[in-house]
Amino acid sequence: MQSQTNYAGIDISKLFFDVAISIDGRYEHYKFSNDEAGFRSLLKLLSLDSQVVMEASGPYYLKLACYLYRNGIAVSVVNPLVIRRFCQMRMTRAKTDKKDSRMIAEYGKTEKPALWKIPEQQVITLQQMEALVLNLNKEITALSNQLESFTHSGMLIRQLEKMIRKELVHKQKRLQELTDVMEKLAEQHYAEMLANLESIPGIGKKTAMMLIVLSGGFSRFDDHRKLSSYIGICPRIFDSGTSVKGKQRICKMGMSRIRAMLYVCTWSAKSCNRSCKELYDRLIAKGKAKKQALIAVANKLLKQAFAIATQKTKYNENYL
């Protein structure tokens, strides 16, 4: 007879992590340092039928998750927003590390999340580089806005303007260098996948590379719907009874940069991608708003990308 899985919830931070483990129907709580000594102490409490559930809390979870995985412990890594929604459904108001670890364990017991595995090194590197690119873009935007503000004041001296412009050039150069390294790394490990994705009318090289980075080479998700939900372009409908009739909107729980890139891709896809064009024209003919139709096209592009990447084939407009 198959033994029952014993779920352990972990709430992790930079220096410590709290653990909730169900023992004889009640939870025992522990607190360990987020280092090798703490990892070893946790491992002594776990058995082979244990499954550890933790949130994807920035970079802090990764070292512990890798340690447990390498020691034969089943691990699930969950989006923090999913845990927050689970707590809201349980009407939990208390917000402490001890309480959070218990709710994470309860989530694991109730929802039985999928198992996590260690990402390949190039996936981690590309994700870290993407984080740097995102920060550089924010810095460049902030500096450009500041320069514009100072210029409009009419009181900007030439020396300060020269310094700001020099800093902008420096950051833009760093951004281009980082982007070039990312492209070379992606081509080195995912050359065939990149070429296949770029064969989709409407999807360019940068968008293809971004999709590979976010999806871990399309290995993190079982189907395109989960990837769509992760990115944040799945539709959310406000419609309840006779009094609540809201517009259909996307559920912005994902990443804004890839959403923006996919939205730009829809501008050409609705003309040059046969399936996307048929979908767009059909929705417009039904009276749907153009933005709503473009969001549907973005989902169609993502569905095509998922199929092509996982089936290792190129785009075929006659494919049924």
mmCIF file with all atom_site columns, C-alpha atoms in Angstrom, residues 28-121:
data_model
loop_
_atom_site.group_PDB
_atom_site.id
_atom_site.type_symbol
_atom_site.label_atom_id
_atom_site.label_alt_id
_atom_site.label_comp_id
_atom_site.label_asym_id
_atom_site.label_entity_id
_atom_site.label_seq_id
_atom_site.pdbx_PDB_ins_code
_atom_site.Cartn_x
_atom_site.Cartn_y
_atom_site.Cartn_z
_atom_site.occupancy
_atom_site.B_iso_or_equiv
_atom_site.pdbx_formal_charge
_atom_site.auth_seq_id
_atom_site.auth_comp_id
_atom_site.auth_asym_id
_atom_site.auth_atom_id
_atom_site.pdbx_PDB_model_num
ATOM 1  C CA . GLU A 1 28  ? 5.303  21.199 14.889  1.00 0.00 ? 28  GLU A CA 1
ATOM 2  C CA . HIS A 1 29  ? 7.161  24.418 14.131  1.00 0.00 ? 29  HIS A CA 1
ATOM 3  C CA . TYR A 1 30  ? 10.890 24.925 13.724  1.00 0.00 ? 30  TYR A CA 1
ATOM 4  C CA . LYS A 1 31  ? 13.153 27.817 12.790  1.00 0.00 ? 31  LYS A CA 1
ATOM 5  C CA . PHE A 1 32  ? 16.564 27.357 11.135  1.00 0.00 ? 32  PHE A CA 1
ATOM 6  C CA . SER A 1 33  ? 19.281 29.560 9.712   1.00 0.00 ? 33  SER A CA 1
ATOM 7  C CA . ASN A 1 34  ? 19.263 29.815 5.913   1.00 0.00 ? 34  ASN A CA 1
ATOM 8  C CA . ASP A 1 35  ? 22.635 28.108 5.471   1.00 0.00 ? 35  ASP A CA 1
ATOM 9  C CA . GLU A 1 36  ? 24.188 24.632 5.275   1.00 0.00 ? 36  GLU A CA 1
ATOM 10 C CA . ALA A 1 37  ? 23.844 24.052 9.040   1.00 0.00 ? 37  ALA A CA 1
ATOM 11 C CA . GLY A 1 38  ? 20.136 24.883 8.914   1.00 0.00 ? 38  GLY A CA 1
ATOM 12 C CA . PHE A 1 39  ? 19.668 22.671 5.859   1.00 0.00 ? 39  PHE A CA 1
ATOM 13 C CA . ARG A 1 40  ? 21.231 19.693 7.634   1.00 0.00 ? 40  ARG A CA 1
ATOM 14 C CA . SER A 1 41  ? 19.042 20.246 10.696  1.00 0.00 ? 41  SER A CA 1
ATOM 15 C CA . LEU A 1 42  ? 15.925 20.273 8.510   1.00 0.00 ? 42  LEU A CA 1
ATOM 16 C CA . LEU A 1 43  ? 16.972 17.130 6.653   1.00 0.00 ? 43  LEU A CA 1
ATOM 17 C CA . LYS A 1 44  ? 17.089 15.199 9.955   1.00 0.00 ? 44  LYS A CA 1
ATOM 18 C CA . LEU A 1 45  ? 13.371 15.967 10.480  1.00 0.00 ? 45  LEU A CA 1
ATOM 19 C CA . LEU A 1 46  ? 12.264 14.774 7.051   1.00 0.00 ? 46  LEU A CA 1
ATOM 20 C CA . SER A 1 47  ? 11.557 11.265 5.827   1.00 0.00 ? 47  SER A CA 1
ATOM 21 C CA . LEU A 1 48  ? 11.545 9.882  2.297   1.00 0.00 ? 48  LEU A CA 1
ATOM 22 C CA . ASP A 1 49  ? 7.745  10.268 2.139   1.00 0.00 ? 49  ASP A CA 1
ATOM 23 C CA . SER A 1 50  ? 8.023  13.999 2.902   1.00 0.00 ? 50  SER A CA 1
ATOM 24 C CA . GLN A 1 51  ? 7.215  16.662 0.326   1.00 0.00 ? 51  GLN A CA 1
ATOM 25 C CA . VAL A 1 52  ? 8.472  20.154 1.073   1.00 0.00 ? 52  VAL A CA 1
ATOM 26 C CA . VAL A 1 53  ? 6.440  23.091 -0.235  1.00 0.00 ? 53  VAL A CA 1
ATOM 27 C CA . MET A 1 54  ? 7.941  26.575 -0.371  1.00 0.00 ? 54  MET A CA 1
ATOM 28 C CA . GLU A 1 55  ? 7.350  29.898 -2.091  1.00 0.00 ? 55  GLU A CA 1
ATOM 29 C CA . ALA A 1 56  ? 9.516  31.215 -4.921  1.00 0.00 ? 56  ALA A CA 1
ATOM 30 C CA . SER A 1 57  ? 10.766 34.042 -2.698  1.00 0.00 ? 57  SER A CA 1
ATOM 31 C CA . GLY A 1 58  ? 13.277 35.842 -4.877  1.00 0.00 ? 58  GLY A CA 1
ATOM 32 C CA . PRO A 1 59  ? 16.656 34.044 -4.816  1.00 0.00 ? 59  PRO A CA 1
ATOM 33 C CA . TYR A 1 60  ? 16.359 32.852 -1.207  1.00 0.00 ? 60  TYR A CA 1
ATOM 34 C CA . TYR A 1 61  ? 14.571 29.554 -1.841  1.00 0.00 ? 61  TYR A CA 1
ATOM 35 C CA . LEU A 1 62  ? 16.885 28.192 -4.534  1.00 0.00 ? 62  LEU A CA 1
ATOM 36 C CA . LYS A 1 63  ? 19.825 26.975 -2.435  1.00 0.00 ? 63  LYS A CA 1
ATOM 37 C CA . LEU A 1 64  ? 17.589 25.107 0.029   1.00 0.00 ? 64  LEU A CA 1
ATOM 38 C CA . ALA A 1 65  ? 15.438 23.654 -2.753  1.00 0.00 ? 65  ALA A CA 1
ATOM 39 C CA . CYS A 1 66  ? 18.541 22.348 -4.552  1.00 0.00 ? 66  CYS A CA 1
ATOM 40 C CA . TYR A 1 67  ? 19.920 20.868 -1.313  1.00 0.00 ? 67  TYR A CA 1
ATOM 41 C CA . LEU A 1 68  ? 16.695 18.982 -0.563  1.00 0.00 ? 68  LEU A CA 1
ATOM 42 C CA . TYR A 1 69  ? 16.313 17.795 -4.164  1.00 0.00 ? 69  TYR A CA 1
ATOM 43 C CA . ARG A 1 70  ? 19.852 16.400 -4.203  1.00 0.00 ? 70  ARG A CA 1
ATOM 44 C CA . ASN A 1 71  ? 19.142 14.560 -0.946  1.00 0.00 ? 71  ASN A CA 1
ATOM 45 C CA . GLY A 1 72  ? 16.104 12.775 -2.356  1.00 0.00 ? 72  GLY A CA 1
ATOM 46 C CA . ILE A 1 73  ? 13.376 14.953 -0.835  1.00 0.00 ? 73  ILE A CA 1
ATOM 47 C CA . ALA A 1 74  ? 10.409 15.876 -3.028  1.00 0.00 ? 74  ALA A CA 1
ATOM 48 C CA . VAL A 1 75  ? 10.133 19.653 -3.433  1.00 0.00 ? 75  VAL A CA 1
ATOM 49 C CA . SER A 1 76  ? 7.396  21.942 -4.768  1.00 0.00 ? 76  SER A CA 1
ATOM 50 C CA . VAL A 1 77  ? 8.047  25.635 -5.432  1.00 0.00 ? 77  VAL A CA 1
ATOM 51 C CA . VAL A 1 78  ? 4.887  27.757 -5.622  1.00 0.00 ? 78  VAL A CA 1
ATOM 52 C CA . ASN A 1 79  ? 4.170  31.304 -6.759  1.00 0.00 ? 79  ASN A CA 1
ATOM 53 C CA . PRO A 1 80  ? 3.753  33.469 -3.597  1.00 0.00 ? 80  PRO A CA 1
ATOM 54 C CA . LEU A 1 81  ? 0.584  34.985 -5.058  1.00 0.00 ? 81  LEU A CA 1
ATOM 55 C CA . VAL A 1 82  ? -1.018 31.528 -5.177  1.00 0.00 ? 82  VAL A CA 1
ATOM 56 C CA . ILE A 1 83  ? -0.301 31.037 -1.460  1.00 0.00 ? 83  ILE A CA 1
ATOM 57 C CA . ARG A 1 84  ? -1.694 34.491 -0.687  1.00 0.00 ? 84  ARG A CA 1
ATOM 58 C CA . ARG A 1 85  ? -4.935 33.676 -2.510  1.00 0.00 ? 85  ARG A CA 1
ATOM 59 C CA . PHE A 1 86  ? -5.143 30.345 -0.673  1.00 0.00 ? 86  PHE A CA 1
ATOM 60 C CA . CYS A 1 87  ? -4.805 32.159 2.669   1.00 0.00 ? 87  CYS A CA 1
ATOM 61 C CA . GLN A 1 88  ? -7.512 34.636 1.660   1.00 0.00 ? 88  GLN A CA 1
ATOM 62 C CA . MET A 1 89  ? -9.881 31.779 0.836   1.00 0.00 ? 89  MET A CA 1
ATOM 63 C CA . ARG A 1 90  ? -9.207 30.369 4.294   1.00 0.00 ? 90  ARG A CA 1
ATOM 64 C CA . MET A 1 91  ? -9.921 33.866 5.709   1.00 0.00 ? 91  MET A CA 1
ATOM 65 C CA . THR A 1 92  ? -6.561 33.894 7.457   1.00 0.00 ? 92  THR A CA 1
ATOM 66 C CA . ARG A 1 93  ? -5.711 37.298 8.894   1.00 0.00 ? 93  ARG A CA 1
ATOM 67 C CA . ALA A 1 94  ? -2.601 36.648 10.956  1.00 0.00 ? 94  ALA A CA 1
ATOM 68 C CA . LYS A 1 95  ? 0.644  37.334 9.118   1.00 0.00 ? 95  LYS A CA 1
ATOM 69 C CA . THR A 1 96  ? 3.616  35.711 10.854  1.00 0.00 ? 96  THR A CA 1
ATOM 70 C CA . ASP A 1 97  ? 6.387  33.447 9.584   1.00 0.00 ? 97  ASP A CA 1
ATOM 71 C CA . LYS A 1 98  ? 5.091  30.647 11.809  1.00 0.00 ? 98  LYS A CA 1
ATOM 72 C CA . LYS A 1 99  ? 1.542  30.981 10.489  1.00 0.00 ? 99  LYS A CA 1
ATOM 73 C CA . ASP A 1 100 ? 2.735  31.320 6.885   1.00 0.00 ? 100 ASP A CA 1
ATOM 74 C CA . SER A 1 101 ? 4.723  28.077 7.037   1.00 0.00 ? 101 SER A CA 1
ATOM 75 C CA . ARG A 1 102 ? 1.654  26.238 8.322   1.00 0.00 ? 102 ARG A CA 1
ATOM 76 C CA . MET A 1 103 ? -0.565 27.650 5.556   1.00 0.00 ? 103 MET A CA 1
ATOM 77 C CA . ILE A 1 104 ? 2.019  26.631 2.941   1.00 0.00 ? 104 ILE A CA 1
ATOM 78 C CA . ALA A 1 105 ? 1.918  23.088 4.337   1.00 0.00 ? 105 ALA A CA 1
ATOM 79 C CA . GLU A 1 106 ? -1.903 23.167 4.243   1.00 0.00 ? 106 GLU A CA 1
ATOM 80 C CA . TYR A 1 107 ? -1.748 24.331 0.619   1.00 0.00 ? 107 TYR A CA 1
ATOM 81 C CA . GLY A 1 108 ? 0.479  21.368 -0.239  1.00 0.00 ? 108 GLY A CA 1
ATOM 82 C CA . LYS A 1 109 ? -1.860 18.912 1.506   1.00 0.00 ? 109 LYS A CA 1
ATOM 83 C CA . THR A 1 110 ? -4.945 20.365 -0.216  1.00 0.00 ? 110 THR A CA 1
ATOM 84 C CA . GLU A 1 111 ? -3.691 21.185 -3.719  1.00 0.00 ? 111 GLU A CA 1
ATOM 85 C CA . LYS A 1 112 ? -0.879 18.612 -4.114  1.00 0.00 ? 112 LYS A CA 1
ATOM 86 C CA . PRO A 1 113 ? 1.362  20.882 -6.227  1.00 0.00 ? 113 PRO A CA 1
ATOM 87 C CA . ALA A 1 114 ? 3.630  19.551 -8.966  1.00 0.00 ? 114 ALA A CA 1
ATOM 88 C CA . LEU A 1 115 ? 7.161  18.519 -8.103  1.00 0.00 ? 115 LEU A CA 1
ATOM 89 C CA . TRP A 1 116 ? 10.068 20.874 -8.755  1.00 0.00 ? 116 TRP A CA 1
ATOM 90 C CA . LYS A 1 117 ? 13.416 19.926 -10.217 1.00 0.00 ? 117 LYS A CA 1
ATOM 91 C CA . ILE A 1 118 ? 16.714 21.789 -10.389 1.00 0.00 ? 118 ILE A CA 1
ATOM 92 C CA . PRO A 1 119 ? 16.833 24.081 -13.433 1.00 0.00 ? 119 PRO A CA 1
ATOM 93 C CA . GLU A 1 120 ? 19.768 23.751 -15.803 1.00 0.00 ? 120 GLU A CA 1
ATOM 94 C CA . GLN A 1 121 ? 22.623 26.193 -15.195 1.00 0.00 ? 121 GLN A CA 1
#
